[in-house]
Structure formats: C-alpha cells, structure tokens
Amino acid sequence: MNITTKNRKTTPVPERGSAFTARASSDHSAAAHHRTPLFIHIAAWSVPVLLLGQFALVAVLPVAAIVIGSFASPRARALRWRAGLLAAVYAAPLALWIIRPDGAQSLSKDISPVSVGLIVAASAVLLVKILTRRKR
C-alpha cells in the first residue's frame, strides 16, 4: 500500500490488485456467476411469442436452445427440469403433427389450443424461475 502526503496528512492509496479491489471484483463475479445466460432469457421469451404469433414450428429453435443451454451451462443448472418440461410439452404436438398422415400443412394450423396453452404455461414456469432466481 502506498502512502501519499497531502497537506501533511497521510492517506492510504490502494494498489492495483490489493485487497480493496479484489473484494469488489470477487463480489461482481459471484453475482454474475448466478445469473442465467442471456440467450436462455431471449429463448424463453421467444417461445410463447412465436407460438401465439402462429410460428409454432420455428419455436423448435428456442426450445432446443433452452434445453441445450440448461444442460451445458453450469449457471443454468436450476432450470433443467423446467427446460425438460417445456421440451416434453412442445415435443408431443410436434410428434403428432409429424406422425399423422392427414395433418395440416403447418404445425400452427394443426396444434390444439390446449397444447398451445400448456406450452405457454410451461414457458411461463421457466420465465418465473429465471426472473426470481436469488443471488447467493
């Protein structure tokens, strides 16, 4: 620690990398460690928007991003079962649409309003968890 004199008073000046600056940077990194990654935030918001906007097949991309991100990122570990729930609820009408030979031309026209409601509800559960995560 350097000591500078100004008007006969001595004041400590923290050096770079000292305990004063190390504590502040570790607090910031600890808070950033518990945040959910931004791409999961964006993907979680885009699922209900795409479904309600009649782009149900395109919603497979954010659902896949949420599932892959929740298993790949240690910061999103708490979201795993909610991401799995969203993927399962989304996969059921998608599989029915693919398997049925007389299905509609698009998933948005073929999907049941009940299925849309379940997917939006599962997405809401995921969003509530993302937005209410406590900082430790």
PDB file of C-alpha atoms in Angstrom:
ATOM      1  CA  MET A   1       0.000   0.000   0.000  1.00  0.00           C
ATOM      2  CA  ASN A   2       1.414   3.393  -0.988  1.00  0.00           C
ATOM      3  CA  ILE A   3       1.077   6.356   1.298  1.00  0.00           C
ATOM      4  CA  THR A   4       0.840   9.791  -0.231  1.00  0.00           C
ATOM      5  CA  THR A   5       1.173  13.042   1.648  1.00  0.00           C
ATOM      6  CA  LYS A   6      -1.146  15.914   1.028  1.00  0.00           C
ATOM      7  CA  ASN A   7      -1.255  18.869   3.384  1.00  0.00           C
ATOM      8  CA  ARG A   8       0.733  16.885   5.954  1.00  0.00           C
ATOM      9  CA  LYS A   9      -1.946  14.160   6.144  1.00  0.00           C
ATOM     10  CA  THR A  10      -1.264  10.609   5.199  1.00  0.00           C
ATOM     11  CA  THR A  11      -3.926   8.737   3.305  1.00  0.00           C
ATOM     12  CA  PRO A  12      -3.602   5.173   2.120  1.00  0.00           C
ATOM     13  CA  VAL A  13      -3.950   4.653  -1.614  1.00  0.00           C
ATOM     14  CA  PRO A  14      -4.878   1.100  -2.572  1.00  0.00           C
ATOM     15  CA  GLU A  15      -2.559  -0.528  -5.038  1.00  0.00           C
ATOM     16  CA  ARG A  16      -3.813  -2.315  -8.063  1.00  0.00           C
ATOM     17  CA  GLY A  17      -4.738  -5.902  -7.168  1.00  0.00           C
ATOM     18  CA  SER A  18      -4.853  -5.212  -3.433  1.00  0.00           C
ATOM     19  CA  ALA A  19      -7.486  -6.437  -1.003  1.00  0.00           C
ATOM     20  CA  PHE A  20      -9.651  -3.370  -1.671  1.00  0.00           C
ATOM     21  CA  THR A  21     -10.053  -4.078  -5.363  1.00  0.00           C
ATOM     22  CA  ALA A  22     -10.016  -7.883  -5.067  1.00  0.00           C
ATOM     23  CA  ARG A  23     -13.083  -7.898  -2.830  1.00  0.00           C
ATOM     24  CA  ALA A  24     -15.096  -5.728  -5.193  1.00  0.00           C
ATOM     25  CA  SER A  25     -14.229  -7.794  -8.236  1.00  0.00           C
ATOM     26  CA  SER A  26     -14.991 -11.098  -6.499  1.00  0.00           C
ATOM     27  CA  ASP A  27     -18.421  -9.801  -5.435  1.00  0.00           C
ATOM     28  CA  HIS A  28     -19.178  -8.869  -9.025  1.00  0.00           C
ATOM     29  CA  SER A  29     -18.049 -12.210 -10.407  1.00  0.00           C
ATOM     30  CA  ALA A  30     -20.037 -14.077  -7.757  1.00  0.00           C
ATOM     31  CA  ALA A  31     -23.190 -12.173  -8.735  1.00  0.00           C
ATOM     32  CA  ALA A  32     -22.530 -12.800 -12.411  1.00  0.00           C
ATOM     33  CA  HIS A  33     -21.974 -16.487 -11.700  1.00  0.00           C
ATOM     34  CA  HIS A  34     -25.591 -16.995 -10.610  1.00  0.00           C
ATOM     35  CA  ARG A  35     -27.202 -15.149 -13.500  1.00  0.00           C
ATOM     36  CA  THR A  36     -28.944 -17.078 -16.222  1.00  0.00           C
ATOM     37  CA  PRO A  37     -27.229 -16.698 -19.612  1.00  0.00           C
ATOM     38  CA  LEU A  38     -28.761 -14.078 -21.879  1.00  0.00           C
ATOM     39  CA  PHE A  39     -29.525 -16.481 -24.719  1.00  0.00           C
ATOM     40  CA  ILE A  40     -31.743 -18.521 -22.367  1.00  0.00           C
ATOM     41  CA  HIS A  41     -33.623 -15.348 -21.395  1.00  0.00           C
ATOM     42  CA  ILE A  42     -34.218 -14.472 -25.028  1.00  0.00           C
ATOM     43  CA  ALA A  43     -35.194 -18.022 -25.973  1.00  0.00           C
ATOM     44  CA  ALA A  44     -37.594 -18.342 -23.037  1.00  0.00           C
ATOM     45  CA  TRP A  45     -39.393 -15.143 -24.027  1.00  0.00           C
ATOM     46  CA  SER A  46     -39.494 -16.075 -27.708  1.00  0.00           C
ATOM     47  CA  VAL A  47     -41.283 -19.432 -27.268  1.00  0.00           C
ATOM     48  CA  PRO A  48     -44.697 -18.015 -26.283  1.00  0.00           C
ATOM     49  CA  VAL A  49     -44.300 -15.106 -28.710  1.00  0.00           C
ATOM     50  CA  LEU A  50     -43.640 -17.466 -31.613  1.00  0.00           C
ATOM     51  CA  LEU A  51     -46.479 -19.808 -30.660  1.00  0.00           C
ATOM     52  CA  LEU A  52     -49.033 -17.058 -30.244  1.00  0.00           C
ATOM     53  CA  GLY A  53     -47.788 -15.436 -33.445  1.00  0.00           C
ATOM     54  CA  GLN A  54     -48.524 -18.643 -35.405  1.00  0.00           C
ATOM     55  CA  PHE A  55     -44.861 -19.626 -35.885  1.00  0.00           C
ATOM     56  CA  ALA A  56     -45.077 -22.892 -33.937  1.00  0.00           C
ATOM     57  CA  LEU A  57     -42.537 -24.821 -35.998  1.00  0.00           C
ATOM     58  CA  VAL A  58     -39.926 -22.063 -35.682  1.00  0.00           C
ATOM     59  CA  ALA A  59     -40.301 -22.322 -31.888  1.00  0.00           C
ATOM     60  CA  VAL A  60     -38.304 -25.562 -32.000  1.00  0.00           C
ATOM     61  CA  LEU A  61     -35.124 -23.446 -32.190  1.00  0.00           C
ATOM     62  CA  PRO A  62     -35.558 -21.578 -28.874  1.00  0.00           C
ATOM     63  CA  VAL A  63     -36.828 -24.738 -27.164  1.00  0.00           C
ATOM     64  CA  ALA A  64     -33.688 -26.574 -28.304  1.00  0.00           C
ATOM     65  CA  ALA A  65     -31.517 -23.638 -27.200  1.00  0.00           C
ATOM     66  CA  ILE A  66     -33.113 -23.690 -23.738  1.00  0.00           C
ATOM     67  CA  VAL A  67     -32.630 -27.433 -23.312  1.00  0.00           C
ATOM     68  CA  ILE A  68     -29.050 -27.448 -24.603  1.00  0.00           C
ATOM     69  CA  GLY A  69     -28.173 -24.318 -22.617  1.00  0.00           C
ATOM     70  CA  SER A  70     -29.631 -25.636 -19.375  1.00  0.00           C
ATOM     71  CA  PHE A  71     -27.526 -28.787 -19.606  1.00  0.00           C
ATOM     72  CA  ALA A  72     -24.374 -27.165 -20.994  1.00  0.00           C
ATOM     73  CA  SER A  73     -24.184 -24.102 -18.750  1.00  0.00           C
ATOM     74  CA  PRO A  74     -23.499 -24.605 -15.048  1.00  0.00           C
ATOM     75  CA  ARG A  75     -25.200 -21.258 -14.370  1.00  0.00           C
ATOM     76  CA  ALA A  76     -28.498 -22.647 -15.691  1.00  0.00           C
ATOM     77  CA  ARG A  77     -28.452 -25.888 -13.733  1.00  0.00           C
ATOM     78  CA  ALA A  78     -31.549 -24.895 -11.736  1.00  0.00           C
ATOM     79  CA  LEU A  79     -33.565 -24.665 -14.947  1.00  0.00           C
ATOM     80  CA  ARG A  80     -33.021 -28.237 -16.113  1.00  0.00           C
ATOM     81  CA  TRP A  81     -36.288 -29.844 -15.104  1.00  0.00           C
ATOM     82  CA  ARG A  82     -38.275 -26.804 -16.265  1.00  0.00           C
ATOM     83  CA  ALA A  83     -36.488 -26.915 -19.609  1.00  0.00           C
ATOM     84  CA  GLY A  84     -37.252 -30.632 -19.830  1.00  0.00           C
ATOM     85  CA  LEU A  85     -40.898 -29.936 -19.054  1.00  0.00           C
ATOM     86  CA  LEU A  86     -41.067 -27.323 -21.805  1.00  0.00           C
ATOM     87  CA  ALA A  87     -39.372 -29.675 -24.271  1.00  0.00           C
ATOM     88  CA  ALA A  88     -41.722 -32.554 -23.442  1.00  0.00           C
ATOM     89  CA  VAL A  89     -44.845 -30.407 -23.709  1.00  0.00           C
ATOM     90  CA  TYR A  90     -43.624 -28.986 -27.019  1.00  0.00           C
ATOM     91  CA  ALA A  91     -42.497 -32.347 -28.433  1.00  0.00           C
ATOM     92  CA  ALA A  92     -45.898 -34.037 -28.021  1.00  0.00           C
ATOM     93  CA  PRO A  93     -47.854 -31.938 -30.578  1.00  0.00           C
ATOM     94  CA  LEU A  94     -44.791 -31.779 -32.829  1.00  0.00           C
ATOM     95  CA  ALA A  95     -44.531 -35.576 -32.902  1.00  0.00           C
ATOM     96  CA  LEU A  96     -48.275 -35.936 -33.518  1.00  0.00           C
ATOM     97  CA  TRP A  97     -48.066 -33.496 -36.415  1.00  0.00           C
ATOM     98  CA  ILE A  98     -45.118 -35.359 -37.955  1.00  0.00           C
ATOM     99  CA  ILE A  99     -46.610 -38.846 -37.495  1.00  0.00           C
ATOM    100  CA  ARG A 100     -50.151 -38.133 -38.710  1.00  0.00           C
ATOM    101  CA  PRO A 101     -50.508 -38.607 -42.464  1.00  0.00           C
ATOM    102  CA  ASP A 102     -53.552 -36.320 -42.714  1.00  0.00           C
ATOM    103  CA  GLY A 103     -52.120 -33.439 -40.696  1.00  0.00           C
ATOM    104  CA  ALA A 104     -52.332 -29.798 -41.674  1.00  0.00           C
ATOM    105  CA  GLN A 105     -49.690 -28.128 -43.804  1.00  0.00           C
ATOM    106  CA  SER A 106     -48.234 -26.257 -40.852  1.00  0.00           C
ATOM    107  CA  LEU A 107     -47.840 -27.042 -37.181  1.00  0.00           C
ATOM    108  CA  SER A 108     -49.560 -23.779 -36.266  1.00  0.00           C
ATOM    109  CA  LYS A 109     -52.762 -24.907 -38.013  1.00  0.00           C
ATOM    110  CA  ASP A 110     -52.594 -28.430 -36.606  1.00  0.00           C
ATOM    111  CA  ILE A 111     -51.735 -27.719 -32.975  1.00  0.00           C
ATOM    112  CA  SER A 112     -54.556 -27.764 -30.441  1.00  0.00           C
ATOM    113  CA  PRO A 113     -55.304 -24.606 -28.443  1.00  0.00           C
ATOM    114  CA  VAL A 114     -54.941 -26.729 -25.300  1.00  0.00           C
ATOM    115  CA  SER A 115     -51.425 -27.684 -26.388  1.00  0.00           C
ATOM    116  CA  VAL A 116     -50.597 -24.044 -27.048  1.00  0.00           C
ATOM    117  CA  GLY A 117     -51.866 -23.200 -23.567  1.00  0.00           C
ATOM    118  CA  LEU A 118     -49.744 -25.930 -21.995  1.00  0.00           C
ATOM    119  CA  ILE A 119     -46.630 -24.827 -23.855  1.00  0.00           C
ATOM    120  CA  VAL A 120     -47.178 -21.184 -22.906  1.00  0.00           C
ATOM    121  CA  ALA A 121     -47.773 -22.245 -19.277  1.00  0.00           C
ATOM    122  CA  ALA A 122     -44.561 -24.324 -19.240  1.00  0.00           C
ATOM    123  CA  SER A 123     -42.712 -21.368 -20.726  1.00  0.00           C
ATOM    124  CA  ALA A 124     -44.211 -19.112 -18.044  1.00  0.00           C
ATOM    125  CA  VAL A 125     -42.980 -21.504 -15.333  1.00  0.00           C
ATOM    126  CA  LEU A 126     -39.496 -21.297 -16.834  1.00  0.00           C
ATOM    127  CA  LEU A 127     -39.641 -17.500 -17.054  1.00  0.00           C
ATOM    128  CA  VAL A 128     -40.798 -17.177 -13.439  1.00  0.00           C
ATOM    129  CA  LYS A 129     -37.831 -19.269 -12.328  1.00  0.00           C
ATOM    130  CA  ILE A 130     -35.429 -17.219 -14.441  1.00  0.00           C
ATOM    131  CA  LEU A 131     -36.736 -13.901 -13.151  1.00  0.00           C
ATOM    132  CA  THR A 132     -36.969 -14.885  -9.483  1.00  0.00           C
ATOM    133  CA  ARG A 133     -33.561 -16.506  -9.054  1.00  0.00           C
ATOM    134  CA  ARG A 134     -31.953 -15.310  -5.847  1.00  0.00           C
ATOM    135  CA  LYS A 135     -28.395 -14.070  -5.708  1.00  0.00           C
ATOM    136  CA  ARG A 136     -26.442 -16.024  -3.129  1.00  0.00           C
TER     137      ARG A 136
END
